[in-house]
XYZ file of C-alpha atoms in Angstrom:
735
model
C 47.325 -57.959 -19.144
C 46.797 -54.307 -19.081
C 43.772 -54.685 -18.393
C 44.179 -56.649 -15.277
C 46.715 -54.635 -13.923
C 43.881 -51.430 -15.079
C 41.248 -53.799 -13.156
C 43.871 -54.205 -10.238
C 45.058 -50.415 -9.907
C 40.936 -49.632 -10.179
C 40.539 -51.785 -6.638
C 43.256 -50.057 -5.402
C 42.401 -47.064 -5.449
C 38.959 -47.072 -4.522
C 39.864 -48.138 -1.197
C 43.019 -45.524 -1.296
C 42.636 -43.325 2.155
C 42.026 -40.027 1.560
C 42.863 -36.851 3.673
C 40.866 -35.533 5.828
C 37.434 -32.758 4.380
C 40.093 -29.121 4.965
C 42.388 -31.151 3.316
C 40.572 -31.854 0.266
C 38.323 -28.888 0.200
C 42.356 -26.821 0.670
C 43.181 -28.511 -2.257
C 40.527 -27.218 -4.761
C 40.450 -24.271 -2.994
C 43.781 -23.181 -3.671
C 43.473 -24.374 -7.488
C 40.470 -22.193 -7.393
C 37.839 -24.878 -8.322
C 34.220 -24.289 -8.070
C 32.187 -27.256 -6.380
C 30.481 -26.786 -9.150
C 33.842 -27.691 -11.771
C 34.625 -30.962 -9.742
C 31.219 -32.734 -9.668
C 31.273 -31.668 -14.012
C 35.141 -33.847 -14.304
C 33.165 -35.865 -11.912
C 29.002 -36.926 -13.363
C 28.338 -36.321 -9.836
C 25.733 -33.173 -8.563
C 27.402 -30.865 -6.924
C 26.204 -31.474 -3.017
C 27.446 -34.657 -3.595
C 31.594 -32.886 -3.632
C 30.341 -30.581 -1.533
C 29.200 -33.622 0.786
C 32.865 -35.054 0.598
C 33.492 -31.940 1.191
C 31.716 -31.809 4.745
C 33.884 -31.244 8.409
C 29.903 -32.125 10.028
C 28.501 -34.901 8.208
C 30.958 -35.986 5.783
C 29.857 -38.766 2.934
C 32.872 -41.225 1.408
C 32.800 -41.485 -3.086
C 32.859 -44.811 -3.662
C 33.430 -47.249 -6.719
C 34.973 -44.914 -10.216
C 34.478 -41.857 -8.296
C 36.870 -42.501 -5.266
C 39.375 -43.473 -8.038
C 38.548 -40.398 -9.917
C 38.166 -37.973 -6.874
C 41.799 -39.845 -5.625
C 43.682 -39.197 -8.395
C 42.505 -35.106 -8.111
C 43.680 -35.347 -4.675
C 46.286 -35.702 -5.407
C 47.682 -34.801 -8.331
C 46.420 -31.007 -6.607
C 48.618 -32.746 -3.751
C 51.683 -32.342 -5.425
C 51.314 -28.637 -7.001
C 49.620 -27.465 -3.881
C 51.575 -28.867 -1.204
C 50.412 -27.818 2.841
C 51.993 -24.479 4.001
C 54.566 -26.736 6.387
C 56.026 -28.606 3.348
C 56.264 -25.960 1.072
C 57.721 -23.701 3.400
C 59.773 -25.605 6.224
C 61.076 -23.550 8.542
C 65.064 -22.341 8.402
C 68.042 -23.451 10.698
C 67.421 -20.200 11.971
C 63.708 -20.071 13.387
C 62.540 -17.382 11.535
C 59.548 -17.944 9.089
C 59.732 -17.721 5.461
C 57.352 -16.688 3.247
C 58.078 -16.548 -0.957
C 59.718 -13.265 -1.777
C 57.709 -13.141 -5.009
C 54.218 -12.436 -2.982
C 55.277 -9.682 -1.137
C 56.307 -5.800 -2.742
C 60.169 -5.620 -2.123
C 59.938 -2.346 -1.284
C 57.979 -2.172 1.752
C 57.805 -5.103 2.571
C 53.961 -4.639 2.746
C 51.337 -7.659 1.229
C 50.331 -6.424 -2.018
C 47.450 -5.597 -2.996
C 46.164 -8.525 -5.221
C 43.138 -11.602 -5.134
C 43.196 -15.239 -5.960
C 40.638 -18.004 -5.502
C 38.437 -18.694 -2.593
C 40.715 -19.921 1.058
C 39.703 -22.884 2.496
C 37.575 -20.287 5.731
C 38.044 -20.799 9.383
C 35.382 -21.667 11.616
C 34.161 -19.588 13.912
C 36.338 -18.329 16.623
C 34.541 -19.647 20.154
C 33.822 -15.562 21.271
C 35.768 -14.915 25.406
C 33.634 -13.946 28.014
C 33.127 -10.586 28.735
C 36.384 -9.368 30.459
C 35.516 -6.912 33.664
C 37.188 -3.650 33.576
C 38.034 -2.944 36.752
C 42.423 -3.556 35.865
C 44.778 -5.774 35.102
C 43.644 -7.529 39.018
C 40.405 -8.626 37.882
C 42.341 -10.261 34.469
C 44.123 -13.327 33.879
C 47.987 -11.323 34.128
C 51.064 -12.555 33.070
C 54.505 -11.402 31.894
C 55.197 -11.954 27.911
C 58.780 -14.569 27.687
C 61.655 -12.575 27.537
C 62.891 -14.080 23.893
C 65.725 -12.978 21.076
C 64.860 -15.155 19.093
C 61.212 -14.158 16.516
C 58.245 -16.367 18.464
C 58.246 -18.529 15.791
C 60.680 -20.880 17.176
C 59.051 -22.035 19.360
C 57.534 -24.944 20.060
C 53.986 -26.205 18.805
C 54.920 -24.639 15.388
C 53.119 -22.532 13.358
C 50.193 -21.989 16.102
C 51.976 -21.280 19.117
C 53.585 -18.272 17.383
C 50.610 -16.517 17.852
C 49.849 -17.785 21.012
C 49.048 -13.785 22.341
C 46.171 -13.578 19.418
C 46.094 -11.421 17.310
C 46.035 -7.875 18.562
C 46.441 -6.128 21.992
C 45.307 -2.974 22.989
C 47.762 -1.637 25.482
C 47.256 0.639 28.024
C 49.478 2.420 31.127
C 48.661 0.270 34.993
C 47.107 2.917 37.024
C 47.077 6.500 36.730
C 49.809 6.941 33.987
C 53.005 6.216 35.799
C 52.537 3.097 36.427
C 53.650 -0.380 33.829
C 52.298 -0.567 30.630
C 49.879 -3.235 29.804
C 48.577 -4.935 26.279
C 44.890 -6.921 26.317
C 44.795 -9.745 24.401
C 42.693 -12.315 23.879
C 40.478 -13.929 26.127
C 41.428 -11.418 29.066
C 45.070 -12.165 29.070
C 47.769 -9.396 30.522
C 50.764 -9.142 28.473
C 53.865 -7.605 30.886
C 55.469 -4.151 28.327
C 58.639 -3.480 28.983
C 59.501 -0.818 25.829
C 60.299 2.475 27.319
C 59.397 4.179 23.040
C 57.273 3.149 19.575
C 60.621 1.740 18.631
C 60.753 -0.413 21.400
C 57.133 -1.337 21.240
C 57.203 -2.141 17.684
C 60.687 -4.770 18.865
C 59.081 -6.224 21.228
C 55.527 -6.856 19.782
C 57.695 -8.799 16.500
C 60.097 -11.123 19.470
C 58.639 -11.554 22.634
C 54.256 -10.811 22.284
C 53.985 -13.949 19.965
C 51.026 -11.651 18.296
C 49.908 -11.566 14.631
C 47.116 -14.235 12.481
C 47.568 -17.473 9.883
C 47.399 -17.322 7.139
C 42.783 -17.150 5.060
C 44.682 -19.322 2.774
C 47.374 -21.787 1.657
C 48.959 -18.706 -1.151
C 48.750 -15.797 1.931
C 50.816 -15.174 3.927
C 50.183 -14.317 7.709
C 48.383 -10.777 9.361
C 50.620 -8.998 11.083
C 50.972 -7.905 14.279
C 48.306 -5.100 15.513
C 48.324 -2.915 18.884
C 45.503 -0.856 19.674
C 47.500 1.882 21.577
C 45.116 4.218 24.622
C 45.403 7.513 25.657
C 47.550 7.117 28.070
C 49.939 4.732 26.175
C 50.170 7.141 23.367
C 50.896 9.956 25.968
C 53.616 8.048 27.617
C 55.236 6.920 24.475
C 54.903 11.254 23.595
C 52.146 10.839 20.479
C 49.712 13.040 21.328
C 45.569 12.454 22.264
C 44.353 13.534 19.468
C 45.583 14.752 15.910
C 45.968 18.822 15.278
C 43.403 20.050 12.534
C 45.829 21.033 10.130
C 47.236 16.816 11.190
C 43.674 15.522 10.945
C 43.210 17.156 7.047
C 46.185 15.526 5.968
C 45.116 12.575 8.120
C 48.743 11.716 9.239
C 50.790 13.165 12.058
C 53.513 15.538 11.119
C 56.532 15.017 9.659
C 59.275 16.733 12.522
C 57.460 15.080 15.791
C 59.711 13.087 18.017
C 58.349 9.396 16.806
C 58.827 9.245 13.654
C 63.261 10.561 14.042
C 62.724 7.823 16.529
C 62.284 5.313 14.227
C 63.682 6.711 11.358
C 66.823 6.235 14.290
C 66.303 2.716 14.132
C 65.509 2.094 10.752
C 62.090 1.539 11.041
C 59.724 2.657 8.071
C 56.318 4.169 7.355
C 54.344 3.213 4.549
C 53.184 6.076 1.766
C 49.981 7.467 4.360
C 52.753 8.344 7.107
C 52.248 8.205 11.171
C 48.001 7.855 10.555
C 44.930 6.900 13.041
C 46.370 3.140 10.995
C 49.953 3.465 10.804
C 52.106 0.612 9.548
C 55.847 0.353 10.803
C 58.151 -1.466 8.768
C 61.925 -2.582 8.126
C 62.474 -3.364 4.574
C 62.863 -7.382 4.147
C 65.017 -9.316 4.070
C 64.758 -12.406 2.623
C 61.358 -13.675 3.199
C 61.160 -12.639 6.716
C 58.232 -10.201 6.895
C 59.262 -6.616 9.870
C 55.160 -5.460 10.184
C 53.968 -3.669 12.459
C 50.535 -2.072 12.721
C 48.675 0.516 14.642
C 45.417 1.652 15.666
C 45.127 4.799 17.393
C 41.100 4.823 18.847
C 41.401 8.633 19.868
C 42.348 10.160 16.219
C 38.869 8.371 15.564
C 40.798 5.384 13.480
C 37.973 3.936 14.959
C 34.468 5.279 12.664
C 31.702 5.326 15.125
C 29.237 4.662 12.472
C 29.982 1.186 12.209
C 31.665 1.188 15.169
C 29.744 2.569 17.524
C 31.601 3.602 20.669
C 33.875 1.041 19.914
C 36.622 3.582 20.720
C 35.549 4.593 24.134
C 35.714 0.758 25.616
C 37.756 -0.148 28.666
C 40.873 -2.169 26.896
C 39.250 -5.702 28.203
C 36.739 -4.733 26.869
C 37.915 -3.680 23.221
C 40.418 -6.304 22.916
C 37.413 -8.908 22.625
C 35.311 -6.143 20.422
C 37.995 -6.235 18.449
C 39.475 -10.234 18.720
C 35.703 -11.478 18.265
C 36.036 -9.376 14.762
C 40.009 -10.741 13.672
C 39.224 -13.995 14.337
C 35.858 -14.064 12.367
C 37.027 -11.752 9.759
C 40.112 -10.867 10.164
C 42.945 -8.475 11.273
C 41.959 -5.270 11.315
C 44.584 -3.056 8.473
C 42.226 -0.132 8.494
C 38.791 0.792 7.750
C 35.813 -1.622 7.460
C 36.372 -1.106 3.910
C 40.126 -1.771 3.843
C 39.729 -4.288 6.255
C 36.661 -5.847 3.208
C 39.059 -4.742 0.656
C 41.745 -6.662 2.400
C 39.891 -9.892 2.474
C 39.450 -10.103 -0.569
C 42.625 -10.207 -1.123
C 43.488 -11.975 1.456
C 41.488 -14.774 0.465
C 42.962 -14.777 -3.305
C 46.294 -14.080 -3.242
C 47.296 -12.617 -6.405
C 50.301 -15.361 -7.042
C 51.170 -18.914 -5.437
C 54.097 -20.294 -5.225
C 54.725 -22.969 -8.320
C 55.224 -27.204 -8.519
C 59.648 -28.193 -8.273
C 61.810 -26.678 -11.387
C 64.221 -29.966 -12.349
C 66.679 -27.921 -9.725
C 64.133 -28.218 -6.877
C 63.510 -24.326 -6.832
C 59.966 -23.090 -6.159
C 58.523 -19.745 -8.257
C 55.912 -16.868 -7.694
C 53.018 -18.021 -10.427
C 49.632 -16.586 -11.057
C 47.160 -18.021 -9.157
C 44.828 -19.493 -10.905
C 40.932 -17.583 -10.254
C 42.268 -14.098 -9.322
C 43.051 -10.939 -10.130
C 46.412 -10.807 -11.092
C 49.051 -8.881 -9.583
C 48.980 -5.600 -12.396
C 46.187 -3.472 -12.426
C 43.417 -3.707 -15.643
C 41.636 -0.855 -17.573
C 38.322 -0.756 -17.172
C 35.770 -0.042 -20.348
C 34.722 3.663 -20.953
C 31.504 2.600 -19.483
C 32.412 1.420 -16.426
C 34.700 4.365 -15.569
C 33.688 6.972 -13.373
C 34.066 10.896 -13.903
C 37.188 12.100 -14.091
C 38.769 9.118 -15.309
C 41.969 9.236 -17.320
C 40.136 6.956 -20.032
C 37.253 10.281 -20.601
C 40.389 12.613 -20.592
C 38.961 13.547 -24.244
C 34.825 14.464 -23.588
C 34.765 17.797 -23.567
C 34.684 19.725 -19.836
C 31.364 20.042 -18.770
C 30.396 16.860 -21.186
C 27.117 15.189 -18.985
C 26.911 10.979 -20.025
C 24.043 9.355 -20.287
C 22.904 6.265 -19.488
C 23.611 5.155 -22.963
C 27.633 6.456 -22.531
C 27.764 5.733 -18.555
C 26.661 2.240 -16.551
C 25.108 3.238 -14.113
C 24.185 0.169 -12.285
C 23.602 1.832 -8.699
C 20.703 0.471 -5.623
C 17.374 1.327 -5.198
C 16.267 4.951 -4.205
C 12.540 4.870 -5.014
C 9.044 6.288 -3.730
C 5.957 6.972 -5.162
C 2.695 7.818 -2.868
C -0.466 6.763 -1.881
C -3.369 4.964 -3.146
C -6.689 6.142 -1.662
C -6.912 2.684 -0.496
C -3.613 3.005 1.401
C -4.109 5.154 2.935
C -7.037 3.693 4.852
C -4.812 1.388 6.288
C -2.760 2.187 9.647
C 1.010 1.520 9.387
C 3.843 1.871 7.730
C 5.992 -1.805 8.093
C 9.144 -1.420 6.636
C 11.810 -4.886 6.291
C 15.075 -4.992 4.767
C 16.842 -7.896 3.622
C 20.028 -8.580 6.169
C 23.019 -8.329 5.049
C 21.590 -8.103 0.604
C 25.434 -6.871 -1.063
C 26.950 -10.212 0.851
C 23.728 -12.200 -0.950
C 24.258 -10.979 -4.016
C 28.293 -11.600 -4.199
C 26.934 -15.029 -3.560
C 27.753 -17.506 -6.679
C 28.066 -14.112 -8.866
C 30.476 -14.885 -11.562
C 32.808 -11.736 -11.922
C 35.270 -10.947 -14.876
C 38.929 -11.530 -13.410
C 40.707 -9.339 -17.030
C 40.077 -7.302 -19.466
C 37.004 -6.447 -21.259
C 36.307 -7.168 -24.700
C 34.855 -4.434 -27.021
C 32.019 -6.695 -29.069
C 29.519 -5.481 -31.119
C 25.450 -6.610 -31.557
C 26.582 -9.400 -29.310
C 24.444 -12.264 -28.427
C 22.434 -12.261 -24.697
C 24.557 -14.944 -22.385
C 23.772 -14.206 -19.155
C 26.510 -16.498 -18.328
C 29.139 -13.242 -18.894
C 30.167 -11.144 -17.165
C 30.329 -7.625 -19.097
C 28.504 -4.715 -19.657
C 26.525 -4.571 -22.581
C 24.380 -1.870 -24.280
C 21.253 -2.687 -24.757
C 17.958 -1.632 -25.686
C 15.232 -2.442 -21.780
C 12.051 0.420 -23.039
C 9.744 -2.435 -24.290
C 10.147 -3.953 -21.499
C 6.279 -3.883 -19.179
C 5.572 -4.626 -15.925
C 2.056 -4.582 -16.724
C 3.037 -8.481 -17.720
C 5.402 -10.319 -15.965
C 6.911 -14.500 -16.428
C 6.525 -14.764 -11.896
C 7.167 -18.674 -12.865
C 8.415 -21.254 -15.910
C 5.335 -21.139 -17.402
C 3.453 -18.806 -15.585
C 2.470 -15.465 -16.319
C 1.072 -12.512 -14.243
C -0.648 -9.122 -14.521
C -0.080 -6.199 -12.512
C 0.219 -2.742 -12.082
C 3.083 -1.326 -13.451
C 2.980 2.104 -12.254
C 3.139 0.629 -8.594
C 6.073 -0.811 -8.985
C 9.362 0.512 -9.519
C 11.656 -0.520 -13.135
C 14.053 -2.561 -12.655
C 17.114 -1.548 -14.388
C 18.047 2.374 -13.029
C 18.276 3.039 -9.684
C 15.152 5.886 -9.340
C 12.585 2.536 -10.487
C 12.377 5.192 -13.887
C 11.104 3.184 -16.700
C 14.004 3.771 -19.597
C 13.511 5.896 -22.288
C 16.085 4.069 -25.205
C 19.433 2.371 -24.994
C 21.282 2.287 -21.987
C 24.413 0.152 -20.340
C 23.437 -2.434 -17.430
C 25.547 -4.958 -16.039
C 25.170 -8.246 -17.229
C 22.477 -9.342 -14.125
C 20.115 -6.563 -14.832
C 19.893 -8.039 -18.621
C 19.405 -11.287 -17.872
C 17.140 -10.512 -15.237
C 15.348 -8.215 -18.824
C 14.892 -12.119 -19.939
C 13.591 -13.742 -17.145
C 10.804 -11.032 -17.082
C 10.191 -12.955 -20.578
C 10.760 -10.568 -23.039
C 13.967 -10.522 -25.917
C 16.718 -8.439 -25.559
C 18.967 -7.138 -28.564
C 22.802 -5.813 -27.267
C 24.009 -2.912 -29.618
C 27.111 -3.846 -28.246
C 29.117 -5.021 -25.150
C 32.057 -5.719 -22.864
C 33.002 -8.578 -22.075
C 35.119 -10.667 -19.895
C 36.055 -13.816 -20.775
C 38.044 -14.246 -18.283
C 36.167 -15.130 -15.213
C 34.873 -16.550 -12.485
C 33.154 -16.567 -8.769
C 35.966 -14.476 -7.005
C 33.704 -13.683 -4.403
C 32.399 -16.323 -2.809
C 35.309 -17.379 -0.267
C 34.191 -13.512 1.087
C 30.636 -14.579 1.333
C 32.031 -17.697 2.470
C 33.648 -16.155 5.948
C 31.946 -12.636 6.584
C 28.463 -14.539 6.378
C 29.768 -16.878 8.604
C 31.189 -14.654 10.220
C 27.935 -12.706 10.933
C 25.729 -15.533 11.703
C 28.025 -17.389 13.880
C 27.908 -13.440 15.629
C 24.280 -13.326 15.666
C 23.857 -16.557 17.737
C 25.809 -15.225 20.543
C 23.403 -12.747 20.745
C 20.275 -15.130 20.106
C 19.624 -14.596 17.100
C 19.613 -18.442 15.820
C 18.754 -19.764 11.485
C 16.549 -22.520 13.101
C 14.221 -19.618 14.471
C 10.193 -19.571 13.911
C 8.915 -16.266 11.277
C 7.046 -14.956 14.754
C 10.829 -16.529 17.366
C 12.747 -14.281 14.727
C 11.399 -11.579 15.123
C 11.298 -11.566 18.697
C 14.594 -12.618 19.155
C 15.319 -9.683 16.538
C 14.035 -7.065 19.771
C 16.073 -5.802 21.417
C 19.194 -7.610 20.727
C 21.683 -5.524 21.207
C 21.635 -4.932 24.904
C 22.262 -8.287 25.287
C 25.756 -8.149 24.503
C 25.964 -4.369 23.319
C 29.793 -5.030 22.602
C 28.828 -8.815 20.212
C 26.334 -5.641 18.869
C 29.274 -4.033 17.891
C 31.226 -6.113 15.927
C 27.782 -7.459 14.110
C 28.031 -3.946 12.621
C 31.013 -3.705 11.707
C 31.224 -7.082 9.495
C 28.149 -5.323 8.314
C 30.158 -2.412 6.626
C 32.637 -4.396 5.953
C 30.389 -5.893 3.368
C 29.780 -2.642 1.998
C 32.920 -0.635 2.491
C 35.015 -4.004 1.022
C 32.708 -4.096 -2.108
C 32.203 0.590 -2.117
C 36.269 0.073 -2.050
C 36.139 -1.799 -5.752
C 35.188 1.421 -7.679
C 37.447 4.007 -5.230
C 37.623 8.220 -6.008
C 40.176 10.146 -5.816
C 40.420 11.965 -1.744
C 42.158 14.816 -2.146
C 45.949 14.554 -2.992
C 46.196 17.829 -5.349
C 44.080 15.238 -8.307
C 42.389 16.800 -11.304
C 39.490 15.249 -13.870
C 41.977 13.201 -16.532
C 44.681 12.449 -14.650
C 44.967 9.163 -12.616
C 44.537 8.544 -8.674
C 46.390 6.246 -6.476
C 43.668 4.033 -5.666
C 44.186 2.328 -9.584
C 47.203 0.996 -8.935
C 44.948 -1.098 -7.518
C 44.077 -5.001 -9.343
C 41.750 -5.032 -6.191
C 40.019 -1.727 -8.769
C 37.664 -3.239 -10.412
C 34.443 -0.648 -10.763
C 32.597 -3.167 -12.467
C 32.028 -6.205 -10.394
C 31.432 -3.171 -8.379
C 28.347 -2.478 -11.007
C 27.913 -6.424 -10.844
C 27.141 -7.080 -7.403
C 25.124 -4.553 -7.446
C 22.709 -5.056 -9.842
C 22.363 -8.177 -8.561
C 21.690 -7.166 -5.812
C 18.442 -4.723 -6.945
C 17.751 -7.292 -9.626
C 17.253 -9.827 -6.410
C 15.214 -6.811 -4.770
C 12.874 -6.912 -8.037
C 12.174 -10.182 -7.934
C 10.469 -10.859 -4.075
C 8.669 -7.109 -4.934
C 7.171 -8.604 -8.075
C 6.141 -12.476 -6.756
C 4.949 -10.842 -3.615
C 2.605 -8.371 -5.975
C 1.483 -11.450 -8.490
C 0.440 -13.772 -5.180
C -1.174 -10.892 -2.826
C -1.600 -7.382 -4.300
C 0.145 -5.696 -1.948
C 3.015 -3.461 -3.870
C 5.310 -1.558 -1.598
C 5.342 2.456 -1.092
C 8.919 3.261 -1.329
C 11.816 0.695 -1.348
C 15.510 1.986 -0.528
C 19.125 0.272 -0.843
C 17.307 -3.163 1.084
C 14.765 -1.939 3.035
C 10.756 -1.950 1.453
C 8.179 0.042 3.272
C 4.298 -1.289 2.885
C 1.407 -0.256 4.218
C -0.177 -2.706 6.363
C -3.074 -2.731 8.804
C -1.037 -4.807 11.228
C 2.728 -3.165 13.134
C 4.356 -6.223 12.070
C 5.719 -8.255 8.903
C 3.843 -11.192 9.196
C 0.740 -8.807 8.611
C 1.184 -8.874 5.245
C 4.246 -11.441 4.355
C 1.583 -14.125 2.655
C 3.159 -17.565 5.819
C 1.262 -20.805 5.484
C 1.639 -23.025 8.078
C 4.984 -20.971 8.735
C 6.087 -21.682 5.444
C 6.464 -17.851 3.321
C 5.619 -17.320 -0.168
C 8.367 -19.038 -3.124
C 10.905 -16.642 -3.836
C 9.074 -14.291 -2.057
C 10.353 -12.097 1.227
C 11.390 -15.031 4.223
C 12.574 -13.783 8.260
C 15.355 -14.887 8.893
C 18.911 -13.979 10.058
C 20.693 -15.183 6.875
C 22.456 -13.156 4.105
C 19.188 -11.723 1.881
C 16.159 -13.052 4.211
C 14.660 -10.297 5.599
C 14.295 -9.040 9.152
C 11.731 -6.161 10.200
C 12.577 -2.078 10.079
C 10.805 -0.538 11.720
C 6.900 0.547 11.865
C 5.231 3.879 11.165
C 1.356 5.203 11.328
C 0.501 6.028 7.683
C -0.596 9.387 9.416
C 3.147 10.334 9.855
C 4.361 9.080 6.710
C 0.733 11.719 5.228
C 1.909 14.792 7.493
C 6.076 13.824 7.077
C 5.066 13.950 2.808
C 2.455 16.978 3.080
C 5.330 18.712 5.483
C 8.661 18.714 2.931
C 5.288 19.160 -0.090
C 6.900 15.987 -2.015
C 3.834 13.102 -1.989
C 6.984 10.916 -3.087
C 8.791 11.042 -0.466
C 10.584 7.948 0.670
C 9.611 7.080 3.511
C 11.636 4.338 4.528
C 14.480 6.649 4.990
C 12.995 7.434 7.713
C 10.495 3.946 8.508
C 13.368 2.782 11.455
C 12.624 5.439 13.766
C 10.292 7.842 12.633
C 12.482 10.593 12.576
C 12.702 13.530 9.655
C 14.641 16.626 9.612
C 15.458 19.426 6.701
C 18.835 17.663 6.316
C 17.877 14.576 5.671
C 15.633 15.815 2.977
C 18.931 17.582 1.067
C 19.878 14.821 1.577
């Protein structure tokens, strides 16, 4: 009889409805499960599970797989109910969040990261708004209400119906109405006459903010961008004094800071600076925090945001609004935002299932870095770290003591044959470091020291191993295929300067795995391994990739273009919509800056070597993760260089980070990339906009290259640094 009941249960389950594809993905991601893990458990292919979650062309499981999949989703739904079920709105209409997910003293979001979150689809780009003043914009006053916007009908999205941010300006010559320029050309009247009143208006009437990026995460605080006219209206200087600029904040005794204190508003430790955060200590689960961005105080670095800080209010609102909708609401510099995106997608904690009394508590979110920082391994610690305080004062650590995984900076003299060619052509890998993070397994916990370990390419960590025996003159380039190469024409894949190692050195897992891939045996002497690990950066990569591709598509550069069409589309793409070009630049800076923040160094504040600095208190201070991404990025580039050399006999003249320069007879990458019938060399360089593919960086003449090297007396000067526009200065050479 039990067998009959089991058969009936299976029959019912095989026809039971499944949740929508978006909910299936949310549940999987909330528990920190990868597609591979689910596929292995259900004994299907990874692509099959991906198809079950695809919003465009979903497939449905059948037979026993459907029964097992439905059971998995049911179990996950019990653990991770939808946010509206998990945190129902209280009677007063406020929007609570789990108090445990917040710093109780400041109400600021936690720094800890976690499992990849459900991604938001790229937002549509609002059309450019004329900057002739509010009369040309869709203007309406904000609703006046005493209850928080969360209390309005329409649920969560109604709370943020005016977008994630607003640019605050003054109409006319500075004595008119204060206006807030929001997304889609919307302009709100601002009644506030002081900064404290402006903060109150933002929280209670403006309906600004952004929904959380993951189930266990938090909604983003509203962002106000203050123009110079708004600064003047609210009693703030248009520029900081030299002393204030060096300190990064307004002086403590300023009248606006006193106004905030009287109104019982507080500032974070960074003070009232270019990216100020104004908050009140959290009461219960309610948050009260507004962030300010002040472009005239250099909040928007022109290296990443171009001239965005000088744009008219409506256009600046468009630029920052597109970035916020596709990446997240800026939390500071692009580097800070890149790190905060990891945290937003991978919160350190989540709400547990209800206990016997129906209450939920805070617990570790699987797949996250946790809420507490972990020590790095001694070899991973940068100079001056407290772990190295016992070393002699002027001791210089060599490769046998220090993990040195950095991007390429290598060049060589040109051969006589290359000098007979006419041009030097540079190609650049799109979002190379983002591509290096994709699918990378990184450590989630602290390191374990192991002596004489057997190398495991699936285990993240730092390995002390001698790779000096790896000879690039003969390398494996396929399953059973070896290639004979000119090793003197190639950089070593194991050092940033491209020099062949001379003895044991510390390497991240991807570097050692590449030595094995090239066909050589490795025998580590020691290692610091991280047995708790996962693909922590997958969701981060996917969101930034989607943001970049959506922005480039709006600029006329799609993912399905033929090589020649792609090169044509990239030519002058910035001029098609300069504002969106700024967004694309900021997205790329978010990738590099976010990874750099994983090993943030001391920033003044009276720090001395051997003492801890502020960044060490973050769970996201993880130099090992940064090293692993850089290692994989460098290895990915070297693999393409080797495949290209083995197939064509062409070798690079210079490599700088993600840019490679070749000598060629023509001016285009198509003059030396081996395309056949529109198809690239498998495993080699491929033209395209996707991360990991390449674009044209620039072309100069061979005579230019030889003249530059002769001018500086450096036959191996790295020409990749100047290939883009050919401009070379003494300062550049000194760097």
